[in-house]
XYZ file of C-alpha atoms in Angstrom:
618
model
C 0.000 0.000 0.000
C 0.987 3.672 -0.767
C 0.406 4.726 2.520
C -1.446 3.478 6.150
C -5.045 4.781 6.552
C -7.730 4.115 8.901
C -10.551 2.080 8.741
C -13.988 1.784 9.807
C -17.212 0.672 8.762
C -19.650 3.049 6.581
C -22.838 2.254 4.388
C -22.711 1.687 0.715
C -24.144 4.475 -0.988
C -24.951 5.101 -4.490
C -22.547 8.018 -5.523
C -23.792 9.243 -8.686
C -26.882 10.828 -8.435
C -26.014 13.979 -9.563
C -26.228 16.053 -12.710
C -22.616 17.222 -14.549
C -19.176 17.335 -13.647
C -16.449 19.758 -12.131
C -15.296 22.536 -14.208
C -12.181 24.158 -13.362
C -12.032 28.477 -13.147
C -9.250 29.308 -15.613
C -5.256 29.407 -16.868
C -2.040 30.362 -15.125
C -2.102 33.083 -13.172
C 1.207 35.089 -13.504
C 2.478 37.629 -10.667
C 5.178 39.674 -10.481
C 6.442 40.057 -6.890
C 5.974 43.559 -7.201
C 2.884 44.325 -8.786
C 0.615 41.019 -10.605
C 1.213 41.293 -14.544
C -2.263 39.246 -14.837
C -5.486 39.567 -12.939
C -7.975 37.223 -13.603
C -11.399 37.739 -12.700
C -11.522 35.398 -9.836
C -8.328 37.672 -8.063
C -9.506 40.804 -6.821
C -5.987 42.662 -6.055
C -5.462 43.705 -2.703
C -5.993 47.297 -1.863
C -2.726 47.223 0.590
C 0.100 48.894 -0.356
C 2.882 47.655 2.148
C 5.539 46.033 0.846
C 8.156 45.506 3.283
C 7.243 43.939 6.887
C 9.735 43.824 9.738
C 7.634 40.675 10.985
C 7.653 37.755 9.844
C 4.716 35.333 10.333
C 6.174 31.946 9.057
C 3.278 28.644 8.830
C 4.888 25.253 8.286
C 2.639 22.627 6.524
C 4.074 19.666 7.579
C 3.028 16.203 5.771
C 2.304 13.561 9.070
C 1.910 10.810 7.362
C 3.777 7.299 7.863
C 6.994 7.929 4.768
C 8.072 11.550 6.405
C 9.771 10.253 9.524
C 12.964 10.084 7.559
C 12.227 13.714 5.690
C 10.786 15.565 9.664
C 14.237 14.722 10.750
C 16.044 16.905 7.576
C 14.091 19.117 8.157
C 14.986 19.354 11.852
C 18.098 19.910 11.083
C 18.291 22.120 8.390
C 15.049 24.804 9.505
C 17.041 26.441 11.778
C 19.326 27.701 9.587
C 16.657 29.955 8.033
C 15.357 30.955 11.595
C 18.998 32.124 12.131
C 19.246 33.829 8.795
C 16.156 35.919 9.600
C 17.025 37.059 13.301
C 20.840 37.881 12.680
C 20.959 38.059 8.660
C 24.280 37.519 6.689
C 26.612 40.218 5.895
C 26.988 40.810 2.189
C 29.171 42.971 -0.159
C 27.935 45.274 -2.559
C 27.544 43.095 -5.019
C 25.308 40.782 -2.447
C 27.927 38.125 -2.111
C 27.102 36.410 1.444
C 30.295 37.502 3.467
C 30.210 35.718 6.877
C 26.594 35.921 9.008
C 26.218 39.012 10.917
C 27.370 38.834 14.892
C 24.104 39.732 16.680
C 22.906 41.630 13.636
C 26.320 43.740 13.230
C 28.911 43.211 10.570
C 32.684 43.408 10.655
C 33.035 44.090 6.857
C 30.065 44.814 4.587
C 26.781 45.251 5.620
C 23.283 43.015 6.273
C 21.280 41.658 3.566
C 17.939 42.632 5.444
C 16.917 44.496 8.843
C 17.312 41.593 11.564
C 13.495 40.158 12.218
C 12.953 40.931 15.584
C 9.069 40.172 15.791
C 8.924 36.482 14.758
C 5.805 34.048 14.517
C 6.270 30.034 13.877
C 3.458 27.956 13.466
C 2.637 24.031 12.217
C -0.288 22.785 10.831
C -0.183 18.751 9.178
C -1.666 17.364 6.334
C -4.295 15.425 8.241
C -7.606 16.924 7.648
C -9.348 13.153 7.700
C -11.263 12.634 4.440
C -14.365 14.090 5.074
C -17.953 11.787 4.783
C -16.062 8.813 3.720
C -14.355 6.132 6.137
C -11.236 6.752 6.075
C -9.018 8.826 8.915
C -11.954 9.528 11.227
C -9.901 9.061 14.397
C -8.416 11.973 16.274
C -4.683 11.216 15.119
C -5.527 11.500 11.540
C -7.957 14.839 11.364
C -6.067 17.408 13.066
C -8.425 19.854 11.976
C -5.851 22.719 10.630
C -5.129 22.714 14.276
C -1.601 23.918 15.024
C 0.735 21.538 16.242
C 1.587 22.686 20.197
C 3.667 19.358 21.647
C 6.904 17.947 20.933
C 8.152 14.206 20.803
C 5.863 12.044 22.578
C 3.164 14.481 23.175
C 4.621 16.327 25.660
C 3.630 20.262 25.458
C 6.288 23.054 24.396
C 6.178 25.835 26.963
C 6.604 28.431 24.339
C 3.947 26.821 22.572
C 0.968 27.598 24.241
C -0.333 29.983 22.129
C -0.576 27.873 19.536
C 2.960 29.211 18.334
C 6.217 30.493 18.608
C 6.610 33.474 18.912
C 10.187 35.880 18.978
C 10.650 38.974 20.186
C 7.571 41.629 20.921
C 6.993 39.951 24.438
C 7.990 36.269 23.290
C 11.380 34.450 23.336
C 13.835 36.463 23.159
C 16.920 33.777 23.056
C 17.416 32.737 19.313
C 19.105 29.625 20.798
C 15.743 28.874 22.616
C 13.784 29.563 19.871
C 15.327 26.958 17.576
C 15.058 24.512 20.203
C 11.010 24.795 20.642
C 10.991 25.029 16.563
C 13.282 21.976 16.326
C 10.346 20.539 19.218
C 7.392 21.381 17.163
C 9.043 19.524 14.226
C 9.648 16.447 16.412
C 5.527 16.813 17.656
C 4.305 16.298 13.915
C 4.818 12.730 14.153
C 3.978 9.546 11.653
C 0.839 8.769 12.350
C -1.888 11.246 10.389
C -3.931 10.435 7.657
C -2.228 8.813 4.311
C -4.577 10.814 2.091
C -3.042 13.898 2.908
C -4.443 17.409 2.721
C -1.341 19.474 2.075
C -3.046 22.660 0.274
C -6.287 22.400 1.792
C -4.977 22.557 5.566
C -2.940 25.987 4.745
C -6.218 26.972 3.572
C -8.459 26.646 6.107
C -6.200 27.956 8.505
C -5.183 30.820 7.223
C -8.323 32.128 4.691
C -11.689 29.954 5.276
C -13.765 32.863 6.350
C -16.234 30.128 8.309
C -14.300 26.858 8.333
C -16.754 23.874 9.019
C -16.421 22.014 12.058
C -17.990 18.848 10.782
C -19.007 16.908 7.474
C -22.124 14.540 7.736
C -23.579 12.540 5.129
C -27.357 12.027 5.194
C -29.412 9.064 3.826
C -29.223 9.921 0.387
C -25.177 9.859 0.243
C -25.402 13.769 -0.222
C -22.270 15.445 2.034
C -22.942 18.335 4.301
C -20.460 20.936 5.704
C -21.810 21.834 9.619
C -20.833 24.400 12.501
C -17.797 26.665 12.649
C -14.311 25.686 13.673
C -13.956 28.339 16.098
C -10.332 26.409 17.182
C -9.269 27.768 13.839
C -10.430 31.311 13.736
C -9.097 32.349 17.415
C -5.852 30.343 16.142
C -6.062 32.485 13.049
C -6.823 35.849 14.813
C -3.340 35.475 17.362
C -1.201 34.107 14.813
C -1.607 36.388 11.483
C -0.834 39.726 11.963
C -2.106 42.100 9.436
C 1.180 43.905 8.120
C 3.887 41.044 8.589
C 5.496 38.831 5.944
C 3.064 35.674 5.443
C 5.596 33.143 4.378
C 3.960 29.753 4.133
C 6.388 26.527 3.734
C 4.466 22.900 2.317
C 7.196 19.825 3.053
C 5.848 16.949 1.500
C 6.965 13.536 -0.179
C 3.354 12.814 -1.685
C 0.891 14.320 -4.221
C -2.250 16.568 -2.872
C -5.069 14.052 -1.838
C -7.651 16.354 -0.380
C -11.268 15.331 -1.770
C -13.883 18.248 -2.399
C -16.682 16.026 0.344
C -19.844 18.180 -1.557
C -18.510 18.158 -5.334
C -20.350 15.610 -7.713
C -23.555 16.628 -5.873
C -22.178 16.113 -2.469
C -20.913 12.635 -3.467
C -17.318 13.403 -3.624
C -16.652 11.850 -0.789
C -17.115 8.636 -2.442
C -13.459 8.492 -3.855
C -11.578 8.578 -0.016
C -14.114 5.462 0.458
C -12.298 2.072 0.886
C -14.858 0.674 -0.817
C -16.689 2.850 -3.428
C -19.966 3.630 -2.661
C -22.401 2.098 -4.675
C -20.049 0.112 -6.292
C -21.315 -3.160 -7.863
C -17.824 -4.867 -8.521
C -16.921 -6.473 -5.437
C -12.876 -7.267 -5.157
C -10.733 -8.342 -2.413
C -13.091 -9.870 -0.382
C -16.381 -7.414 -0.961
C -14.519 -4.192 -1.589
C -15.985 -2.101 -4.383
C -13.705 -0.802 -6.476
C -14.231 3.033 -8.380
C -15.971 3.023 -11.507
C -13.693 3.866 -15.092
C -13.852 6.801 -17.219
C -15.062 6.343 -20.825
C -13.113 5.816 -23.828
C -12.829 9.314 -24.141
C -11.036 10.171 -20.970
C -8.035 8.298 -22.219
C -6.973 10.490 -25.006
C -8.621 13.685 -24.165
C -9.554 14.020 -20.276
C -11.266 17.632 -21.464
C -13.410 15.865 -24.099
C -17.362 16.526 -23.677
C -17.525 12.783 -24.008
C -15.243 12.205 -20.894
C -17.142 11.538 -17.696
C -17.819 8.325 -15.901
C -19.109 4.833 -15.804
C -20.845 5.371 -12.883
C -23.583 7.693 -14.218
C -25.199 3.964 -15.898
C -26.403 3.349 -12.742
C -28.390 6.861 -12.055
C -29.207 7.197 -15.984
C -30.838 3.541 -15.980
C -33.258 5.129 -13.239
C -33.666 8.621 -15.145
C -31.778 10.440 -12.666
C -28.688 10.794 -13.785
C -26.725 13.369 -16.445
C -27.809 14.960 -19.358
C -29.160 12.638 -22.062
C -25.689 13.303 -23.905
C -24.145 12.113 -21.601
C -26.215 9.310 -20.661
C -25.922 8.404 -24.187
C -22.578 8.005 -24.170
C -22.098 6.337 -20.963
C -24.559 3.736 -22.348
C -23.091 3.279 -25.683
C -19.227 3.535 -24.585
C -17.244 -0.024 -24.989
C -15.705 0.359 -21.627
C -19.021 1.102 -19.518
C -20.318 -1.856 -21.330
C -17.649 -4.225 -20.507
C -15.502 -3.460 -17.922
C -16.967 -0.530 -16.204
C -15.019 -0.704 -12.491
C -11.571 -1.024 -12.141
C -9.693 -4.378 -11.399
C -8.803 -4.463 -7.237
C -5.079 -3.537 -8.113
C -5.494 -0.640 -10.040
C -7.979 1.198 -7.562
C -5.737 0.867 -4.547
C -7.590 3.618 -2.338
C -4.798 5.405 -1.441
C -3.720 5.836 -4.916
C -6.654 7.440 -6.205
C -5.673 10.867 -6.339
C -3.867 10.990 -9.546
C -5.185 11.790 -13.320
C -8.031 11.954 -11.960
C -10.157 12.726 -14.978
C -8.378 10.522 -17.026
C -8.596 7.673 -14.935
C -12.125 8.497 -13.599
C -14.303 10.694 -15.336
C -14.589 13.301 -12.869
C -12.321 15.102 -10.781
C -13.240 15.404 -6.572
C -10.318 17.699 -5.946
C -10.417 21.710 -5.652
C -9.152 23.510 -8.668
C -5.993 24.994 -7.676
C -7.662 28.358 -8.243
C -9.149 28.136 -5.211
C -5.197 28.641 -3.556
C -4.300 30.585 -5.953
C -7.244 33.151 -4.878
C -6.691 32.391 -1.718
C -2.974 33.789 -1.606
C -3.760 36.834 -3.961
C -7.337 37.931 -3.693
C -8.548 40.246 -1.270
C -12.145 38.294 -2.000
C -12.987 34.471 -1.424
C -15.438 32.550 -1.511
C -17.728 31.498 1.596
C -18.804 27.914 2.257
C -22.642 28.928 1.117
C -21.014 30.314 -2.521
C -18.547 28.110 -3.571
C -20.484 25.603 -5.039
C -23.197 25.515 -7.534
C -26.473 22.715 -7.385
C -24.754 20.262 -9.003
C -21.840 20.685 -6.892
C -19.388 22.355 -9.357
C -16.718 24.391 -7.892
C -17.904 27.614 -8.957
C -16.862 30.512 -6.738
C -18.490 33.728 -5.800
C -15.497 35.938 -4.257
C -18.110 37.683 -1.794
C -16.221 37.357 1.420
C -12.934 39.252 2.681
C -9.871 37.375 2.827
C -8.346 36.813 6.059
C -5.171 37.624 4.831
C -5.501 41.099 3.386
C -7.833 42.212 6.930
C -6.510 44.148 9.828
C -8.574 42.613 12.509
C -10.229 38.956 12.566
C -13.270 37.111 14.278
C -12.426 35.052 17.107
C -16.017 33.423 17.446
C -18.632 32.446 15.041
C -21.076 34.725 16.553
C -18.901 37.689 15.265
C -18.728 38.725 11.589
C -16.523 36.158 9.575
C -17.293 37.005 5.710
C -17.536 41.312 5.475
C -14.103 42.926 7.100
C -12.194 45.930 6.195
C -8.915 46.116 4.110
C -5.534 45.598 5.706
C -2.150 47.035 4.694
C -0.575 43.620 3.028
C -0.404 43.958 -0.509
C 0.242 40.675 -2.570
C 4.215 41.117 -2.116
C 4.283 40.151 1.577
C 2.589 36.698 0.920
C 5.249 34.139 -0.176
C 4.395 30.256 -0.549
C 7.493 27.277 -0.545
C 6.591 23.988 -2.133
C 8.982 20.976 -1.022
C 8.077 18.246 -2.879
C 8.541 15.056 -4.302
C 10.559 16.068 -7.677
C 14.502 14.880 -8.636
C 16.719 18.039 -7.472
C 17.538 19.099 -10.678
C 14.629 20.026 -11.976
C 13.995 22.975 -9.922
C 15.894 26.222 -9.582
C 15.037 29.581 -8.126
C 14.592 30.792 -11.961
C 12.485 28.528 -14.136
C 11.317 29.334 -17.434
C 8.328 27.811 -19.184
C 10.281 24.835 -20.569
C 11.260 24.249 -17.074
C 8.264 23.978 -15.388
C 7.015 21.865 -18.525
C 9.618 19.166 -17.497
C 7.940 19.196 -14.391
C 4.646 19.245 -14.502
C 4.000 19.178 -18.471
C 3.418 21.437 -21.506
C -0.134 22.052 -20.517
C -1.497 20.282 -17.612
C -4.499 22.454 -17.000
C -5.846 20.718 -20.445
C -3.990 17.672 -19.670
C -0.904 18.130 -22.098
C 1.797 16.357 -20.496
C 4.231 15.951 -23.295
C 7.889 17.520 -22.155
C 7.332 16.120 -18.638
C 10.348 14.460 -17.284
C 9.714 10.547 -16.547
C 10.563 10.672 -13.175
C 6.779 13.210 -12.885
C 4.912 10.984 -14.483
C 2.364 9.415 -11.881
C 1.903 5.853 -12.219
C 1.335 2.394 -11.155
C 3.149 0.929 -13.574
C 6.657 1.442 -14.789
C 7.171 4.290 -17.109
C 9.025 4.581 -20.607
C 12.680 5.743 -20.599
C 13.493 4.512 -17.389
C 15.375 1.416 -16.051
C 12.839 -1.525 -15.844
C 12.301 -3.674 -12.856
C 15.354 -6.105 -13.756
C 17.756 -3.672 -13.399
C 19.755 -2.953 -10.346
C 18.636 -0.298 -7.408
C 20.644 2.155 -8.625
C 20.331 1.827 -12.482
C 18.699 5.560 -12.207
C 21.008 7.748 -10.300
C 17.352 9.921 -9.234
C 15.072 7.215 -8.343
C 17.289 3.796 -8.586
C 14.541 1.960 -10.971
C 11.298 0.875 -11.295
C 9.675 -1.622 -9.317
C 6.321 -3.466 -10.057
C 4.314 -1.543 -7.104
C 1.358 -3.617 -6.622
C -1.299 -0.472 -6.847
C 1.614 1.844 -5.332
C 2.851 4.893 -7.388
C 6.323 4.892 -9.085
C 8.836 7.295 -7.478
C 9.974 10.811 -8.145
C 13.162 10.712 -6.439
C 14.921 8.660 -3.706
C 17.830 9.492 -1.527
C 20.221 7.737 0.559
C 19.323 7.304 4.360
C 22.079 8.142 6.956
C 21.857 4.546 8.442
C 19.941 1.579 6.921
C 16.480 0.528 8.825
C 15.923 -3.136 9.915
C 12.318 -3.124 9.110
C 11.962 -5.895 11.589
C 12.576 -4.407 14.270
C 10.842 -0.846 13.954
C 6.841 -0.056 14.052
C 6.071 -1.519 10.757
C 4.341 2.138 9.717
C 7.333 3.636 10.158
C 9.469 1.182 7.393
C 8.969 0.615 3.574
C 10.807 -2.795 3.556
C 8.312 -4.783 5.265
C 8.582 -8.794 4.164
C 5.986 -9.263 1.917
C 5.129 -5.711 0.990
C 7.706 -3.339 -0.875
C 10.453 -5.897 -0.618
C 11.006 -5.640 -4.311
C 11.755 -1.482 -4.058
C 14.535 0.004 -5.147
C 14.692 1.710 -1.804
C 15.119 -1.949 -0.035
C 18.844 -3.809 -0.013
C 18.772 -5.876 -2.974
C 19.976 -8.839 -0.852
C 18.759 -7.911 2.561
C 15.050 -7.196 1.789
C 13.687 -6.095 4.603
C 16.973 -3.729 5.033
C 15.792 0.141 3.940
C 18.448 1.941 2.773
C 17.281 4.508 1.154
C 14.038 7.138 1.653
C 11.433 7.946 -1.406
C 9.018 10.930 -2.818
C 6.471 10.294 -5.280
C 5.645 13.063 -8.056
C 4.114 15.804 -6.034
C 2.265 17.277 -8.753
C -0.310 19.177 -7.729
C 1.953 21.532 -5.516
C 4.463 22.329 -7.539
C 1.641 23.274 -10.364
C 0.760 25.673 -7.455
C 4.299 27.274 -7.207
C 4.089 27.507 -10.435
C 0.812 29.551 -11.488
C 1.687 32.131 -8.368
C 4.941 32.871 -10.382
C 7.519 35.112 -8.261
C 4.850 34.458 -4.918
C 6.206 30.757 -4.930
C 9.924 28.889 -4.644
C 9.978 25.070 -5.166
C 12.092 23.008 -4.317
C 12.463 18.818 -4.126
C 11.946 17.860 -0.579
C 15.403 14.910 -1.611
C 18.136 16.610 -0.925
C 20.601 16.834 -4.214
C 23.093 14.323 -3.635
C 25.819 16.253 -5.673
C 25.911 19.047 -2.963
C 27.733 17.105 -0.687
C 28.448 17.553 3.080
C 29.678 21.233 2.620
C 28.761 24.538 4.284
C 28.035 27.914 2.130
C 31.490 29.795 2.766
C 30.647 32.100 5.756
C 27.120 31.728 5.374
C 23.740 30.851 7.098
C 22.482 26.904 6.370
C 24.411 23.934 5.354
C 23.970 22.613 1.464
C 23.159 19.862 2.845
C 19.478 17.965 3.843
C 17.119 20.885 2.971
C 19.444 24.082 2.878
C 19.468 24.614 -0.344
C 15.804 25.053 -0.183
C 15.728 27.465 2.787
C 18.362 28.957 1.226
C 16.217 29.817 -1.523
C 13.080 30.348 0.410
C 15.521 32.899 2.575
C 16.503 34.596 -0.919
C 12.763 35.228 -1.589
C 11.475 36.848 1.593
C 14.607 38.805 1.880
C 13.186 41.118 -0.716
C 10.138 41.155 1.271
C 11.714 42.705 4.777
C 13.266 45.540 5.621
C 16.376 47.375 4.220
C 18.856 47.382 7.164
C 19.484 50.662 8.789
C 22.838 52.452 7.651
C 25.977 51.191 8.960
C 24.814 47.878 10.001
């Protein structure tokens, strides 16, 4: 399996009752990190003018699920580098050369890159949202709730941390030394054990610019999914930790694609795809699990295609409920609805749902990355009663105020959530950081169209992958121009080689581990070399099977086509470290090459333009 998730039991529920499918709101969205050189209709541009903060609020999205024990521990150790960077910056020449970092903000020769940050915020939020309606992740552990992360190893609460967050200067710590420490503790307190249908851009989201995030999703008798109550948790969170003029930088650290589900699109049915078993499904496999119904012929060689939509509408249009005659005739007419209409049990692995959707389905459950993009850069978002039309398309009605453009936030659900007034952050002083699951050489801090096309393809808002490099292709099976099964593990100097997966994705990348891991004597959760399950991965000793050696990341697609439509608002980087940087340090600098320095390093690069010019003579 791709990943652990929990399990209990739910009804069976016809799914598609519902008229249409999901639509998607538009192109790339290009900003400049001055002023936006685009602006769509669904970004209203912020009225703030401020450009430069001397605060800093930083969020970490931090991916909890079982693979990232190996990646939490980089990123222990390379995370405070940038924290150091931002309270005593480096000392640079004219040219901007790093020098040597500054000696409690004061350099010997030169002068600082940036005023030191002496009003710091550090939060954590996971990827465990649960998966709304369906059963899957409905325990505690694996729906956080956007909820920021206040313990350390084993639970046990970080002083500093009571708030919610860290917080430096302005009445907080005040010792940089101590401050690394309860960031290096927060790190340790995200753990291994949240949901394995992760919710990477969707927890940012609701933390930071839900105007009234739900508390609750139930799913009445018909199957239809309903969003209930107000996460107050969240908007008190909210109102301490933003502050209206600071520097919003927001880091995702990931090894896995986005896997949030949309519970009310389809109709409210959505939810249906984080099911184990499908709802409504009438192909029993593995024992009475219903597997997810294919897409139609269509879907295979044009996803956008009118003719492109799903198998399961047979069911609804046999009863005269279901889509539009066109569409019911072509579900009824199509060669694959008529003979093979739901997937075989290997290729509908639950937990590997999330990709190609709309090739592989029909329909697509998942938010249109519009909604981040507007969520980053609009000063107007959607509420929960307006983003959705009748039939359950995404369809947004930017009525309410965004959170992050507003001076002064609700703490309650009794006060006013959607109408507030207009703060001074313009769109320069919100920054995003994708870490994901890429090889390191792809992504550099200046990527041209070809670039990103090798990452994420020519076209991938109308499904044109061609110029996508192998390694980004999602798949079950192994992929052209890469070394086959048969070869050896390290055949492919950025992933070693395929493996036949059994319903798992191929990798992105891979990377050495520090020490091997005897998978038989760890949590088995916690190890990918488990005897009878990945034993044939390139990640596993070729002789020793149940010996990891090595850690993985699987295409994190959806991400990095984030960082990619918010332009100069966005860095990416691959959350495996580059293994030609070797175990160096920048000459005099802030942050080691190695583990995830390079990326801060980058990150750092970005929000420097963002903070203050250092006073004269510093």
């Amino acid at each position: 399996m791709l990943k652990r998730i929990s399990l209990v039991v739910a009804t069976s529920l016809a799914l598609f009752g519902c008229k249409g499918d999901l639509a998607s709101l538009g192109g790339p969205v290009e900003v400049g990190v001055v002023e936006p050189t685009a602006s769509p209709s669904f970004i209203v541009t912020p009225t703030g003018t401020q450009t430069v903060s001397g605060k800093v609020d930083l969020l970490l999205m931090v991916d909890d699920s079982g693979s990232m024990g190996d990646k939490q521990e980089l990123l222990k150790k390379s995370l405070p580098a940038l924290v150091r960077r931002l309270v005593s910056p480096n000392c640079v020449d004219a040219s901007g050369t790093v020098i040597a970092p500054s000696n409690n903000g004061f350099c010997a020769t030169g002068h600082l890159e940036f005023a030191p940050v002496n009003d710091l915020h550090v939060g954590i939020v996971t990827s465990s949202l649960g998966t709304p309606g369906s059963d899957t992740c409905v325990q505690p552990l694996v729906d956080r709730k956007a909820h920021l992360v206040t313990t350390g190893p084993g639970g046990v609460p970080v002083a500093n941390a009571s708030a919610g967050f860290l917080s430096f200067g302005a009445g907080g710590v005040a010792d940089p030394t101590q401050l690394i420490d309860d960031v290096t503790a927060l790190v340790g307190g995200v753990g291994t054990r949240g949901c394995g249908l992760e919710a990477q851009l969707e927890a940012w989201y609701r933390f930071l610019v839900e105007p009234n995030p739900y508390d609750s999703v139930t799913v009445d008798a018909d199957g239809v999914a309903h969003r209930e109550g107000t996460d107050e948790t969240v908007l008190k969170q909210r109102h301490d930790f933003l502050r209206p003029d600071s520097l919003l930088s927001i880091v995702v650290v990931t090894d896995e694609d986005d896997s949030t589900v949309d519970p009310v699109s389809l109709g409210g049915r959505g939810w249906g795809f984080a099911n184990i078993s499908f709802p409504g499904s009438n192909a029993p496999q593995n024992g009475g699990r219903g597997t997810a119904p294919r897409a139609t012929s269509a879907c295979a060689a044009n996803p956008g295609a009118p003719e492109c939509t799903s198998c399961g509408f047979a069911a609804a249009c046999a009863n005269g409920s279901g889509p539009s005659a066109d569409l019911c005739a072509v579900v009824e007419n199509d060669p694959i609805c008529s003979t093979t209409p739901y997937y075989a049990d290997r290729d509908d692995s639950p937990d590997a749902r999330f990709f190609q959707m709309k090739r592989r389905f029909g329909v697509d459950p998942q938010f249109p990355l519009d909604r981040y993009v507007q969520g980053l850069l609009s000063a107007k978002v959607p509420s929960r009663e307006d983003d959705h039309d009748a039939d359950g398309r995404y369809t947004p009605t930017p009525s309410c105020d965004n959170p992050i453009f507003a001076p002064a936030l609700p703490t309650s659900a009794d006060q006013e959530l959607c109408h507030l007034t207009a703060g001074p952050r313009s769109q320069r002083l919100v920054v995003l950081s994708v870490m994901a699951g890429a090889p390191p050489d792809l992504l550099h801090p200046n990527m041209t169209a070809g670039d990103w096309a090798r990452v994420v393809g020519t076209d991938p808002a109308g499904y044109v992958l061609s110029g996508i490099d192998p390694h980004m292709l999602q798949s079950i099976d192994p992929r052209p121009g890469l070394p086959g099964p048969s070869s050896a593990n390290d055949a492919d100097p950025v992933h070693g080689r395929e493996w036949v997966t059994q319903g798992e994705l191929q990798y992105a990348c891979t990377f050495a581990l520090d020490a091997p891991r005897d998978c038989t004597t760890v949590i088995p959760d916690d190890c990918d070399c488990r005897l009878g399950t990945n034993a044939a991965s390139p990640i596993c000793d070729a002789t020793v099977h149940t010996l990891q050696v090595a850690a993985k990341a699987y295409p994190g697609v959806r991400p990095l086509r984030l960082a990619q439509l918010l332009g100069d608002n966005a860095v990416a980087s691959s959350i495996c470290p580059s293994p030609t940087t070797g175990p160096v340090t920048v000459p005099g600098g802030n942050g080691p090459t190695t583990g995830y320095g390079e990326a801060f390093r980058r990150l750092g690069n970005r929000m420097a333009m963002s903070l203050l010019p250092a006073p004269t003579g510093l």
